[in-house]
Structure formats: structure tokens, C-alpha cells
XYZ file of C-alpha atoms in Angstrom:
610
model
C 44.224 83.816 45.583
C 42.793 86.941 43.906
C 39.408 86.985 42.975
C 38.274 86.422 38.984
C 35.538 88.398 37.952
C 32.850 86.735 36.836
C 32.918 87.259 32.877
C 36.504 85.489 32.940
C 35.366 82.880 35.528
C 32.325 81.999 33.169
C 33.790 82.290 29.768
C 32.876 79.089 27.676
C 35.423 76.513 27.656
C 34.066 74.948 24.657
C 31.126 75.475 22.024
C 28.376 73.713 24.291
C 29.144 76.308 26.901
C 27.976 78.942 24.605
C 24.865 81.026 25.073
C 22.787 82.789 22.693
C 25.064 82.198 19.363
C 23.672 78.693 17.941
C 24.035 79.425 14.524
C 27.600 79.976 14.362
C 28.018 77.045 16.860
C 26.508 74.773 14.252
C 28.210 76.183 12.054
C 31.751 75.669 13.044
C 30.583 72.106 14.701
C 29.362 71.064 11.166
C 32.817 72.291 8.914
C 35.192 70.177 12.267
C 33.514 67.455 12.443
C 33.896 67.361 8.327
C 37.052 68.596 7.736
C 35.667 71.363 5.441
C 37.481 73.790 7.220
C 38.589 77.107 6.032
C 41.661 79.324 6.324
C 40.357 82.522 7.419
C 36.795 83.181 9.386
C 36.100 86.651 10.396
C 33.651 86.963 13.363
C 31.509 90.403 13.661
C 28.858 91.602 16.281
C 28.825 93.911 19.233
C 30.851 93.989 22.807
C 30.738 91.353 24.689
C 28.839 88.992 22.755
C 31.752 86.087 22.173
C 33.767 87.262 19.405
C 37.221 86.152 21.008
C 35.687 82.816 23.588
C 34.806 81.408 19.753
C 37.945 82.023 18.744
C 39.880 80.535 21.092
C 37.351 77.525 21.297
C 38.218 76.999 17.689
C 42.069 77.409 18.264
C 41.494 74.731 20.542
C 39.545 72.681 18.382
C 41.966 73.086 15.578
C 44.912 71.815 18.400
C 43.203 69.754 20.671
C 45.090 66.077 21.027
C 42.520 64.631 23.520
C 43.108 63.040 26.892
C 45.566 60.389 25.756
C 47.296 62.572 23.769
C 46.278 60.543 20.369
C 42.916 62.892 19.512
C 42.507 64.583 16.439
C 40.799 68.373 15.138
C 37.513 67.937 17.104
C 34.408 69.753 17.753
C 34.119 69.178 21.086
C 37.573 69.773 23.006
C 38.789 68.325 25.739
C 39.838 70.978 27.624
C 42.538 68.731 30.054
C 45.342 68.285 26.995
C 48.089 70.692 27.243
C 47.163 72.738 24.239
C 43.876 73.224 25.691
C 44.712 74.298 29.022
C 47.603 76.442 27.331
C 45.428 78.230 24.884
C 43.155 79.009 27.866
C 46.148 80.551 30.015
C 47.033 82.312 27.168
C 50.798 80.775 26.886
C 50.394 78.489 23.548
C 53.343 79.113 21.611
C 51.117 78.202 17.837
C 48.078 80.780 18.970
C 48.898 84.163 18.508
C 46.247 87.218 19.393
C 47.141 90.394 17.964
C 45.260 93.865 18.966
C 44.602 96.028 16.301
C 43.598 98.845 18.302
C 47.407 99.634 19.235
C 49.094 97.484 16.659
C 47.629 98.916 13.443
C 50.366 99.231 11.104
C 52.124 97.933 8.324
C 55.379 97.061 10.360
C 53.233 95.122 13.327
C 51.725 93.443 10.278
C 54.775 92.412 8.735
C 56.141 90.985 11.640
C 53.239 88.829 12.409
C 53.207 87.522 8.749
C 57.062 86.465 9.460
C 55.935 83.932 11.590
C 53.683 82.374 8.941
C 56.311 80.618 7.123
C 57.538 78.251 10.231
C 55.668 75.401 10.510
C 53.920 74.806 14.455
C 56.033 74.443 17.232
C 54.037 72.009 19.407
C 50.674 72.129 17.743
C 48.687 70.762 14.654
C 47.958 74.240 13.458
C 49.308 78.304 13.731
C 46.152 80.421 14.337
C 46.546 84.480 14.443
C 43.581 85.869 15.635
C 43.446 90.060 14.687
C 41.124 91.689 17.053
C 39.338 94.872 15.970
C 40.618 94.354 12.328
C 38.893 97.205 11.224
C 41.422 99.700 13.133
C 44.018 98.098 10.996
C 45.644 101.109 8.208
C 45.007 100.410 4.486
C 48.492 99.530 4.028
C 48.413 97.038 6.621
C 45.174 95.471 5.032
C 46.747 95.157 1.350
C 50.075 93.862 3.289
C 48.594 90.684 3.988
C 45.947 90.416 1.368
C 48.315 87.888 -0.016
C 48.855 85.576 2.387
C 45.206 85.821 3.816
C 44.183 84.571 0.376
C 46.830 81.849 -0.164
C 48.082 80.787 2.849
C 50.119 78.157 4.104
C 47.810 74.457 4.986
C 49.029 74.736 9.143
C 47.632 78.581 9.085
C 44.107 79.799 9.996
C 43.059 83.234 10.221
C 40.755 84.411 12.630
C 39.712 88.349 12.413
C 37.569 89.867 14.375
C 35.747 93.274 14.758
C 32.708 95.132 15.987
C 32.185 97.490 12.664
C 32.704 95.150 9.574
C 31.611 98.509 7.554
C 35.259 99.418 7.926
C 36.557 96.253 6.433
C 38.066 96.515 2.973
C 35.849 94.517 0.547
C 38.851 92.670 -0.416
C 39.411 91.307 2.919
C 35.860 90.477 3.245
C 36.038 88.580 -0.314
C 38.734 85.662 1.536
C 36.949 85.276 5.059
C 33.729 83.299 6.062
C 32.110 85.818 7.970
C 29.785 84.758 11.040
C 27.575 87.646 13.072
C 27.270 87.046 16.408
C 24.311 88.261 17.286
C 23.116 90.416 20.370
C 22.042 88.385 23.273
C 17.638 88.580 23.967
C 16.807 89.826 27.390
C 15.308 86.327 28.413
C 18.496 84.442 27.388
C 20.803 86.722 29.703
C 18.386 86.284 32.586
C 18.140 82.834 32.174
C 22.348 82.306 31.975
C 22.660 85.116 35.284
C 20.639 82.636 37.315
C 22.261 79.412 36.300
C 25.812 81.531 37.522
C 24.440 82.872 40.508
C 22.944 79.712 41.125
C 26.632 78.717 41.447
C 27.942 81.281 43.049
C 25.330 81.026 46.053
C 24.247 84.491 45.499
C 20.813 84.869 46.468
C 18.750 87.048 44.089
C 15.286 88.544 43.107
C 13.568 87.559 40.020
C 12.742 91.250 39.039
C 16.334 92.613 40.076
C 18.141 89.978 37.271
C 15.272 91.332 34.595
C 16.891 94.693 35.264
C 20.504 93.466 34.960
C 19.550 91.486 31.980
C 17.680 94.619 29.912
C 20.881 97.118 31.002
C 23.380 94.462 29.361
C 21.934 95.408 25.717
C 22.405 92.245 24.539
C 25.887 91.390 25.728
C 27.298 88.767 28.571
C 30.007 90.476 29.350
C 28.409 93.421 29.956
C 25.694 91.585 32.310
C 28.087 90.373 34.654
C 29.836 92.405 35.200
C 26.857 94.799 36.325
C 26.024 91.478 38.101
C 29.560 91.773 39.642
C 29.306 95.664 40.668
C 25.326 94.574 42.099
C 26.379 91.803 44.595
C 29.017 94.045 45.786
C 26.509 97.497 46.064
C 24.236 94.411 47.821
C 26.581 93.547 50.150
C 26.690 89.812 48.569
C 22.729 89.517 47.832
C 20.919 91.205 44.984
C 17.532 93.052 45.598
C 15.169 94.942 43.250
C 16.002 98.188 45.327
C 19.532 98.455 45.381
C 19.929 97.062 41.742
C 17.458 99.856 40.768
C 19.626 102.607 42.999
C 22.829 101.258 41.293
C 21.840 101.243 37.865
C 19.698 104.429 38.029
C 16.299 103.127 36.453
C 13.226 104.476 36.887
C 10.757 102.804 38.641
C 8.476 101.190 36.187
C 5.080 102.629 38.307
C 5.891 105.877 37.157
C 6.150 104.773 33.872
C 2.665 103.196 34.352
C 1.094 106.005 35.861
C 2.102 108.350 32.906
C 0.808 105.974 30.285
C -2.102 105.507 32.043
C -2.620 109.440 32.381
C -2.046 109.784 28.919
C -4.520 107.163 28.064
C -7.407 109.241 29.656
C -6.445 112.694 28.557
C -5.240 113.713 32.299
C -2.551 116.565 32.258
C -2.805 117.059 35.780
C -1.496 113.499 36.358
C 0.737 113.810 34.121
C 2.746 116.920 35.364
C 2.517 116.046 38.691
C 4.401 112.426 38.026
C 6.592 114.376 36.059
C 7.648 116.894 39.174
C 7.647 113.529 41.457
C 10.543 112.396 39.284
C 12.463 115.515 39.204
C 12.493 115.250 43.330
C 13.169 112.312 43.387
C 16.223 112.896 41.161
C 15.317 109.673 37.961
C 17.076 110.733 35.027
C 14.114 111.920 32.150
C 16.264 109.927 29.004
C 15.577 106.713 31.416
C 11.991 107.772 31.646
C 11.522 107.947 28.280
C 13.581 104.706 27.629
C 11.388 102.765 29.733
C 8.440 104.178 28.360
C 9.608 102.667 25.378
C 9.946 99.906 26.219
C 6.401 99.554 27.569
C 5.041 100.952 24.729
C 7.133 98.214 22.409
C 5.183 95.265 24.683
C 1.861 97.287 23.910
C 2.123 97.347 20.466
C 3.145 93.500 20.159
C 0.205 92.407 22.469
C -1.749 94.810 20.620
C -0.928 92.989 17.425
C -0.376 89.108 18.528
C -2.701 88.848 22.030
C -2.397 85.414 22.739
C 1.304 85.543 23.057
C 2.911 88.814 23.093
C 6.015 87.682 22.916
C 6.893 88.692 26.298
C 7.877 86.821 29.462
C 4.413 85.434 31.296
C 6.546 85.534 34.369
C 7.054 89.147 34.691
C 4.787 91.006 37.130
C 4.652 94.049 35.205
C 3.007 92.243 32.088
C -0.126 91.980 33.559
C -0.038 96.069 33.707
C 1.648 95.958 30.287
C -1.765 94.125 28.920
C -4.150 96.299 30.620
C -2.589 98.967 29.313
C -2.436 97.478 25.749
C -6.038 97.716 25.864
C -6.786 100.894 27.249
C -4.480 102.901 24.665
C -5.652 102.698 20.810
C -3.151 101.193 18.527
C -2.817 103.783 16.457
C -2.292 106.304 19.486
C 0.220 103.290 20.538
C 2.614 104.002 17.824
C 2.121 107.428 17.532
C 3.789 107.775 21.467
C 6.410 105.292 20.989
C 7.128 107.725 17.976
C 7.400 110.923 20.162
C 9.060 109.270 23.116
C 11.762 107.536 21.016
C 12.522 111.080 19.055
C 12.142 113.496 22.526
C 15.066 111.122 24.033
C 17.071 112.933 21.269
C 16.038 116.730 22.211
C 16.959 116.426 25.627
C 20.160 118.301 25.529
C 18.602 120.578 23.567
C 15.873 121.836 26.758
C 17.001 123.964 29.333
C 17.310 121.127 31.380
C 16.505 117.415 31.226
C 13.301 117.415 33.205
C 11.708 120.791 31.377
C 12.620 118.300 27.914
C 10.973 115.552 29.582
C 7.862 118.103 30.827
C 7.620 119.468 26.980
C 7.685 115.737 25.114
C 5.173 114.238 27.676
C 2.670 117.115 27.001
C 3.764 116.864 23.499
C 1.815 113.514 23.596
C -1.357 115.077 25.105
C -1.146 117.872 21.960
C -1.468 115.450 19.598
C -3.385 112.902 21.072
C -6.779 112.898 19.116
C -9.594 115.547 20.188
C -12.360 112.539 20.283
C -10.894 111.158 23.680
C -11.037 114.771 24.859
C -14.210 115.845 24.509
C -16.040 115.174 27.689
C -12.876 117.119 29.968
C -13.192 119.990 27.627
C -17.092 120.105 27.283
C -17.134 120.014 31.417
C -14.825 122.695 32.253
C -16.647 125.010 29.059
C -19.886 126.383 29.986
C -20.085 128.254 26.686
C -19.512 125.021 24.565
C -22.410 123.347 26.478
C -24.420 125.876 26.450
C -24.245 125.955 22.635
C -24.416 121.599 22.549
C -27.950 122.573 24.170
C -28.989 125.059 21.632
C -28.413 123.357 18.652
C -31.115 120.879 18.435
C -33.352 123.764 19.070
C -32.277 126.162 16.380
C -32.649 125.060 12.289
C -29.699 126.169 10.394
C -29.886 130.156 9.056
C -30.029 130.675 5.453
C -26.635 131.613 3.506
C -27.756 135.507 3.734
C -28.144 135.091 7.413
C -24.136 136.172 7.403
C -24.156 140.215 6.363
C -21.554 141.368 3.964
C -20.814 138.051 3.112
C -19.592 137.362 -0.733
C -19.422 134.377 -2.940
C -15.743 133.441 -3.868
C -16.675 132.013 -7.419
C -14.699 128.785 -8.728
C -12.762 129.094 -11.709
C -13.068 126.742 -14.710
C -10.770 123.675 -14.291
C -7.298 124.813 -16.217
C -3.737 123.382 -16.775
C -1.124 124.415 -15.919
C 2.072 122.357 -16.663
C 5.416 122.064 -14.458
C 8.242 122.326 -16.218
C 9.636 119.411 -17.696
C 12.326 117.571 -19.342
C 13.077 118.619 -22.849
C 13.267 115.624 -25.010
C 13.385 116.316 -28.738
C 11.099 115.211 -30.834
C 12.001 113.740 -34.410
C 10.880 115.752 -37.431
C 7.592 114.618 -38.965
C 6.982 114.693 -42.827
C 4.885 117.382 -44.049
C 1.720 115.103 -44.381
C 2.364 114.545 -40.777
C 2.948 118.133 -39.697
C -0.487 119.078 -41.570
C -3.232 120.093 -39.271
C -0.755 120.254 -36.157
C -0.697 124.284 -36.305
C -4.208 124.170 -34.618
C -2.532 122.668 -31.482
C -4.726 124.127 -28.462
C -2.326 126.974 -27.202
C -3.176 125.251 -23.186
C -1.597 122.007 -23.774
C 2.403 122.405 -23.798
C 3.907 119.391 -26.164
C 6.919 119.410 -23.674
C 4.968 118.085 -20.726
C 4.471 114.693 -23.033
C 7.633 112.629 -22.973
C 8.108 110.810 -26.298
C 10.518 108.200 -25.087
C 9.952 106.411 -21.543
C 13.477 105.248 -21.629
C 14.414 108.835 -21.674
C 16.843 109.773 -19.352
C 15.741 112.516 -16.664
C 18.335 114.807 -14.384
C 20.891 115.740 -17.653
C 23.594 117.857 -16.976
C 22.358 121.670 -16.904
C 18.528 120.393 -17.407
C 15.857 120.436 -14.333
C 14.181 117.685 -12.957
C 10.403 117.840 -13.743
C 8.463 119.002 -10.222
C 7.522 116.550 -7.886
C 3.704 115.915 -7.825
C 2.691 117.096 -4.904
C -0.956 115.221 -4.475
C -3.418 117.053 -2.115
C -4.941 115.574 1.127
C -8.050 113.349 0.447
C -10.250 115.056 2.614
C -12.975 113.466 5.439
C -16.292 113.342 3.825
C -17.872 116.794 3.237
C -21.486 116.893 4.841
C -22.102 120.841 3.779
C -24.630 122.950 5.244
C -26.029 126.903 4.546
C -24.405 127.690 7.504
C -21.104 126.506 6.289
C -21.713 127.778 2.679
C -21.535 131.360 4.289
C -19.113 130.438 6.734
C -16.753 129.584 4.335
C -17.216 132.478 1.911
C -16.678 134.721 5.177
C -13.241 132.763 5.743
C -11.930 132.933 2.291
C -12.627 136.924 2.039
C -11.226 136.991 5.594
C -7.848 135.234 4.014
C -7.719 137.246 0.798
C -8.070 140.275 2.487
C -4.718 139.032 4.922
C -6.940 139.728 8.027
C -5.966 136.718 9.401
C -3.113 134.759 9.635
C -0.897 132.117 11.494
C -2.972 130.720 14.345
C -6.230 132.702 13.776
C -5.985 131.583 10.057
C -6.245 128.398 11.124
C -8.721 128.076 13.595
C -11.138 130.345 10.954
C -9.600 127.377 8.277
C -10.730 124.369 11.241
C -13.516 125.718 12.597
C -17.241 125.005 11.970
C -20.016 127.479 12.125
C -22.601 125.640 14.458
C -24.786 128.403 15.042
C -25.800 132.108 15.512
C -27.971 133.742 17.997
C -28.442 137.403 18.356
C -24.474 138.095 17.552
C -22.950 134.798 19.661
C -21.647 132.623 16.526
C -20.275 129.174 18.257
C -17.718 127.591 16.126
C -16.287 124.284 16.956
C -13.242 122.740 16.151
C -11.468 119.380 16.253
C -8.296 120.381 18.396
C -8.210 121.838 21.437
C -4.676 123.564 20.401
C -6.942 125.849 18.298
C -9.233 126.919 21.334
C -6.661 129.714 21.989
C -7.833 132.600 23.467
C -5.806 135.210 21.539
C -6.273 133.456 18.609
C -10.346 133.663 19.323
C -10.359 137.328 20.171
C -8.205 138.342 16.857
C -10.882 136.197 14.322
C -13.727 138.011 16.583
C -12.657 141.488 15.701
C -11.368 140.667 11.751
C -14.853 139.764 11.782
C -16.291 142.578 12.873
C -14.002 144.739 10.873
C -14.932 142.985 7.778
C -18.746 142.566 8.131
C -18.976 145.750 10.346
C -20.723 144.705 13.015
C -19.061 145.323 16.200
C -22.261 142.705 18.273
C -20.227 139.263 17.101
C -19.356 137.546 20.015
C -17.197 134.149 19.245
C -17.498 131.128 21.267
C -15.655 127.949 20.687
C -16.378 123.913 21.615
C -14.592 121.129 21.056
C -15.612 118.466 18.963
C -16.101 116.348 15.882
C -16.861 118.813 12.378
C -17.887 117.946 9.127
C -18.132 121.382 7.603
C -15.120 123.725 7.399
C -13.718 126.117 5.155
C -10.182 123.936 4.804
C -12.013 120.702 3.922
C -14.461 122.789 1.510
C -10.875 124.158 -0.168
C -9.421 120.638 -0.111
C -12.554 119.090 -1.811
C -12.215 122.064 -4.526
C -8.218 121.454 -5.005
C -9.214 117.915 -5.523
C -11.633 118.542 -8.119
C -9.200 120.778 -10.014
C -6.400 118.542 -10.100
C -8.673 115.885 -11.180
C -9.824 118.457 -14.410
C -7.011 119.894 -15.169
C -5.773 115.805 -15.178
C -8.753 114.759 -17.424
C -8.458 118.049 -20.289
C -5.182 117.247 -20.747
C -5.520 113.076 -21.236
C -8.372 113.815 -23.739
C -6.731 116.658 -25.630
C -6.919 115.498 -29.314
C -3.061 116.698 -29.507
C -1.684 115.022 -26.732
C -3.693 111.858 -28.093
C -2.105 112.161 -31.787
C 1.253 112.355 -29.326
C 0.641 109.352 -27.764
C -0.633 107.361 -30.351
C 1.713 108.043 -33.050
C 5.119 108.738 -31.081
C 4.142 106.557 -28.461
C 4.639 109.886 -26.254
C 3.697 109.996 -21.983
C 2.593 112.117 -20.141
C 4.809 112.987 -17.501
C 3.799 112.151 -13.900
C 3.232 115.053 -11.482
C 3.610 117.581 -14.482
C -0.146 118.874 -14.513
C -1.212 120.726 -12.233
C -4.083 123.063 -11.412
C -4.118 127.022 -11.723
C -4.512 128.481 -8.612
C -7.950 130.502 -8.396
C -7.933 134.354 -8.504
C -8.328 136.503 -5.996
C -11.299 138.622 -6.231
């Protein structure tokens, strides 16, 4: 006798064989046992998840005549009455499964719907079950929209497909639809061991969790990777060789990155990084475990006493530890990365240089704070200057030569353009005194109806408001009153620019000692040396003094030129919001045409350069 693979050997008989699908076995139990039964049900999901065992179950259901022959429809067939045991083989004359994949046209259609007006040959009911419906043409769907709606009392429709997106509304309209949803991890585990069990196939706890996480959620799928793993394991099924076979990376690696990204340690993290490149694990499994991991982080990060993980799984213990070690915040913010560098593999040179780039990609933007103390120990100049600074009071503002005040402007409006909306003539009693209308307020910027339609043909969309960053609190200093004058003149003069610009933007001015100025900065990314060398010498171009010597450390600021800027955006938006709200016009607008002022249409001159 040939051998039968396990996913036909194990296919449920009947609906309290099913795994994983309980809703839609209540379901259908509930309507049989009641008679409420419908003539068409569509069934959706993905591969491998029971989409054609349910149907036949029902056939069978719908047919079954019990063991003496006398039963009636059923939920629970009998499987031993002919009809059973011929809708299982296949071979019942009244049950007829149709592929739509290769029999997708109006004439395969029409031939099937033939049959539909002769009564059942040997059963109780005709069922034609349409697999992958959605291939079906458009003339083939609106061929038997008719009879699918009306259709004889001995026919049932089953359809079934794995994109229901593709379904024509007007077939979904005369089904009852059931999902059948993707099978958990756990519950695939659980129903491998209860078939091995059967089989007398002696397996390792940890080699079924890797079976049951490569089936994505579908049976079929599981076994028959179980079926290719007993036969790689010469009948027996170890962590190893299921590992070897399915090509996943060992989860210590995995681990041992996490872990090296936890405490900041690039040398770790390249070298685990060359280990799997010799050892030949592909990088888009790396970073699919990862994950993974990272997905059981953030849950135990957010529910500890559960998790909602399996407590039997050696690696959770890890898992927690890890969960613990790693921030929450920083916790998302690597899933993030890992789950979008997956998708730039094929962009890299090759798979393991993508994989180098996204894991250091997590180090760049991990935050500075959990940096400091590797940076501060390999940098003699930044503790050198750590040192100095409780000795030294801060220098005056003139302490910087050359350096000049950029003044602040008055607070001004300026107003995006808007949606023209027309606004109804006034009498002349009305119109008096509106001449004097301050020339800075713009009466299109105030919409008079709120019901008024924006986006008209040929008219612009008012401007999006663009908000600016709420800044960290601003602790300012002398030092960083002159610092950021310096910057700004450095910036309107264009002697900086790209990465210079912004570590003179980041930086704070800590101190200044006989022409050494230490700045510091939040990122290490900044702390480039080209970048350093190029603000040294606009410096000394612009103050002429050719004694400045930079030095840069790495830590927490409070005082920076971009943070000064943001705090003075903020301040204009917030006057240029208030003059226009209190404008005596734009008042008389509001209150007498019950006018609004149009979100995101104020906004704040930009200063001018000196």
C-alpha cells in the first residue's frame, strides 16, 4: 500500500475533528441541528487552514443517512454510511468540486449549472463546491448570479477562496460568509504532538515549536514540513536537523545581538554578525526572528504577569530578561527598523552587508544617554573638559569676539493662501467704517461658511499647518547667548552647511579656555571628525582668530542654538496666532457673518537676514 501523507491521513472526518476554527464549527453545528440552513456559504481564509475539510464535512452532514440507513441532516456524521465514506473517496455522484483555477469560464460554468435542475441521484441534497471562486471571469460570476440567488430546495452552494477582495459584491450579497482564521503557533504544536503521538515518531519539544512557527498559521502546511522533518531525521525529529532543514537561525544569536544592542556594544554586534555570514544563516531569517523576540518583549513589557507566551518554552526565560534590560520605547523603535530592513535586503550589495547596515542602524539611533559612559572612556578630550567645568564659571556674552546679536523681529502674519469663498454684499450702513481694515489681516484667510466646500475645481487647497517641534525645556546660559548668535551669523553667512550645520545647530558651548571651546552634543553621529574640523575653521574665518581649537563630548544639553530657534518659531507662531484672533476686523467677521478662521492659514514671517 502506498504511503498517505500526513495532511490527507489527518484531515477531519467530521466537525469535532477540527482544530483551531471553533467559530465556524458552532456556527454550522447551530444552523444543522436547526434546520436554518442556507443555500450558499462561502468560506475565506488562507492555505491550508480547512476551507475544503469544512466543506466536505458539511456535504456530508447535508447527506449523511446514519448507520441504519434511517438518519437524517445531522451535525455530527457518521462517517460509516455510504454517502459518507463516498464523499470522503471523492466518488459521490450528488457532491460535485469544481476548480476555478483551470475551470474559470463561462462555458465550465454553464455546464455545472446544467446539472442543477436534476433532482439527487442517491442523496438528500446536490452540493457544488467552487474552489478559488475568485479566479472565476466576470461573465462566469453574473452567469450564475441567478441561480446562486434562487436556487432549487436540494441545491447548496459552497464557494470558496483565499482573496474574497476579488469577489464581486453581488456574489458576496447571496452567501453567508465564514473566515477561517489562521491557526496560533500553540494550537499547531499542540495538534503535531497528538499526530506524532500516533504515528510513534519520537520528537523534541523545541524542534515541533519550530515546525509550528514555519507553518504561518496553516495545518497543512505544518505537516507536511512535519512530513519532509521525520524523513531529513531519518524517522525521529531533533532540534538540529529540523533547524538544518528549515534554515532558521539559531535563536542565541538572536539573543546575543539584542543583548549587544541593549548595552551599546558594536563590537559584539559585528562580530555575531560575521559569525552568521560563516556560518552561512540567511540575514531576512535573522531579522525575522529578531522579530519575533522583540514582539514577546514588547507584550511582557506591557502585560508582565502573563505575556501571553508559552511558560514552557526555554527561550522565554531569555525573552523576559531581555524585556527588562531593553527600554520600551527603544523596544518598539527596533522591532520598527528590523521589520522595515527585512524589506531593503535586496536592495544591499548582498544580504549580509543589508543585515550589517540595519543592525548598526539600531545602534545610530539608539538614544545617546545609554552611550555616554563608552564614549566618555575612549575620549580623553571630553573628560578632560567633564573635569574642568565645575572649576570654570560661565564667560560673559562678550567673552566670544566678533560675535553679533541677531535681533528678533516683531511677531507678524503672514497668511497661506486660502480658499476663496465669496462674501455676500453688506448694506452701506454695514460697509461704513470697514475701509480702515488693517492692511496685515487678509479677509480671505476667514472662511464665512464652515460648510464651505474646500478642493473646487481649478481652486487650491489652503496649506497644511505645519506646527513646529515643542522643544525640551530651554535652561539658557551667557555662554549659549553668544554661542548661538555665533551659529546664526555662521548660517546666514552659508559657512556652514549639511553635517557641520548641524552639529553647530546641536551642539552646546560648555566652555572656553585659552582658545579650546568644548561643545557637547546629544548624538554621537554628530561627533564627526570632518564635520568638527570644517565648524573649527568657519570659526576662525568668521571671528578671525586662527587659536580656536574645537573639542567635542557626548552628552545630555540644554542650551543650543536649534532649541533657542525652535523656542523663537514657537513664540512667533503663537503671535502672529493671537494679532490675528484679536484683530477688531476679523472679530466684526466672525461675529456678524459668523466667519472662521481657517486652520493652518497663519503663519509667521520668517526673520530677516541681517
Amino acid at each position: 500500500m502506498s504511503y498517505l501523507v500526513l495532511a490527507r491521513k489527518y484531515r477531519p472526518r467530521n466537525f469535532s475533528e477540527m482544530v483551531g476554527q471553533s467559530h465556524v464549527v458552532q456556527a454550522l453545528g447551530n444552523a444543522l441541528s436547526t434546520r436554518r440552513l442556507h443555500h450558499a456559504y462561502l468560506f475565506t481564509g488562507t492555505r491550508g487552514v480547512g476551507k475544503t475539510t469544512v466543506s466536505r464535512i458539511l456535504a456530508k452532514s447535508l447527506n449523511c443517512t446514519g448507520v441504519d440507513g434511517q438518519g437524517d441532516i445531522t451535525a455530527e456524521p457518521c462517517g460509516v454510511c455510504q454517502a459518507c465514506i463516498d464523499i470522503d473517496s471523492g466518488r459521490f455522484v450528488d457532491y460535485t468540486e469544481l476548480d476555478a483555477a483551470s475551470n474559470r469560464g463561462v462555458d465550465e460554468i454553464a455546464q455545472l449549472l446544467e446539472q442543477a435542475v436534476y433532482k439527487p441521484v442517491v442523496g438528500r441534497f446536490k452540493v457544488f463546491m467552487i474552489d478559488e471562486v475568485h479566479m472565476l471571469t466576470n461573465t462566469a460570476f453574473n452567469a450564475m448570479l441567478k441561480t446562486l440567488e434562487e436556487p432549487p430546495e436540494y441545491l447548496k452552494f459552497v464557494l470558496a477562496t483565499t482573496d474574497p477582495q476579488k469577489v464581486p459584491a453581488t456574489v458576496l450579497s447571496r452567501c453567508l460568509q465564514f473566515n477561517l482564521r489562521p491557526m496560533a503557533p500553540e494550537t499547531v504544536l499542540e495538534h503535531l504532538a497528538q499526530v506524532l503521538g500516533t504515528e510513534n515518531v519520537p520528537a523534541e519539544p523545541q524542534a515541533l515549536r519550530l515546525l509550528a512557527r514555519a507553518a504561518r498559521g496553516s495545518m497543512r502546511d505544518a505537516l507536511s514540513l512535519t512530513d519532509q522533518a521525520i524523513a531529513f531525521g531519518s524517522g525521529q525529529l531533533l532540534e538540529a536537523s529540523v533547524r538544518t532543514m528549515l534554515g532558521s537561525v539559531d535563536r542565541s544569536y538572536v539573543f546575543r545581538l539584542l543583548d549587544a544592542l541593549a548595552r551599546g556594544d558594536g563590537k559584539t554586534v559585528v562580530e555575531t554578525s560575521e559569525a552568521l555570514r560563516l556560518n552561512g544563516l540567511s540575514a531576512a531569517s535573522t531579522l525575522e526572528e529578531m522579530t519575533a523576540v522583540l514582539q514577546r518583549m514588547a507584550v511582557l513589557q506591557a502585560v508582565p504577569d502573563r505575556g501571553g507566551v508559552d511558560d514552557a518554552d526555554p527561550e522565554i526565560a531569555e525573552t523576559a530578561r531581555l524585556a527588562q534590560t531593553l527600554p520600551a520605547d527603544e523596544t518598539q523603535l527596533l522591532y520598527s527598523l528590523c521589520l522595515h530592513g527585512r524589506g531593503e535586503l535586496g536592495l544591499a550589495p548582498d544580504e549580509y552587508a543589508g543585515l550589517t547596515m540595519v543592525l548598526l542602524r539600531l545602534l545610530a539611533f539608539k538614544p545617546s544617554s545609554a552611550m555616554v559612559p563608552a564614549v566618555q572612556a575612549r575620549s580623553p578630550a571630553s573628560s578632560l573638559g567633564s573635569a574642568a567645568e565645575p572649576a570654570k564659571k560661565p564667560q560673559p556674552e562678550s567673552a566670544i569676539a566678533g560675535a553679533r546679536a541677531v535681533p528678533e523681529p516683531a511677531a507678524t502674519a503672514s497668511v497661506a493662501q486660502p480658499v476663496p469663498v465669496a462674501v455676500p454684499e453688506r448694506s452701506s450702513s454695514q460697509n461704513q467704517g470697514r475701509k480702515d481694515a488693517p492692511a496685515h489681516v487678509n479677509a480671505e484667510s476667514v472662511a464665512i461658511n464652515s460648510e464651505a466646500p474646500v478642493g473646487l475645481p481649478g481652486v487650491p487647497a489652503p496649506a497644511p499647518r505645519i506646527l513646529p517641534t515643542a522643544p525640551a525645556p530651554l535652561a539658557t546660559t551667557p555662554l549659549g547667548d553668544a554661542w548661538s548668535q555665533t551659529v546664526n551669523q555662521l548660517v546666514v553667512a552659508e559657512l556652514v552647511a549639511a553635517l557641520t550645520r548641524e552639529l553647530a545647530l546641536q551642539s552646546e558651548l560648555r566652555s572656553q579656555d585659552e582658545g579650546m571651546w568644548t561643545l557637547r552634543v546629544e548624538r554621537e553621529s554628530l561627533n564627526q571628525a570632518a564635520a568638527r574640523e570644517k565648524l573649527q575653521a568657519a570659526l576662525q574665518q568668521a571671528l578671525g582668530d586662527t587659536a580656536i581649537r574645537l573639542t567635542v563630548e557626548i552628552g545630555p544639553v540644554s542650551d543650543t542654538p536649534a532649541r533657542r530657534n525652535a523656542a523663537a518659531l514657537a513664540e512667533r507662531q503663537r503671535a502672529a496666532e493671537e494679532m490675528i484672533q484679536n484683530d477688531p476686523f476679523v472679530q466684526d467677521m466672525i461675529r456678524d457673518w459668523g466667519a472662521r478662521i481657517v486652520p493652518g492659514s497663519i503663519r509667521p514671517l520668517a526673520p530677516k537676514p541681517i
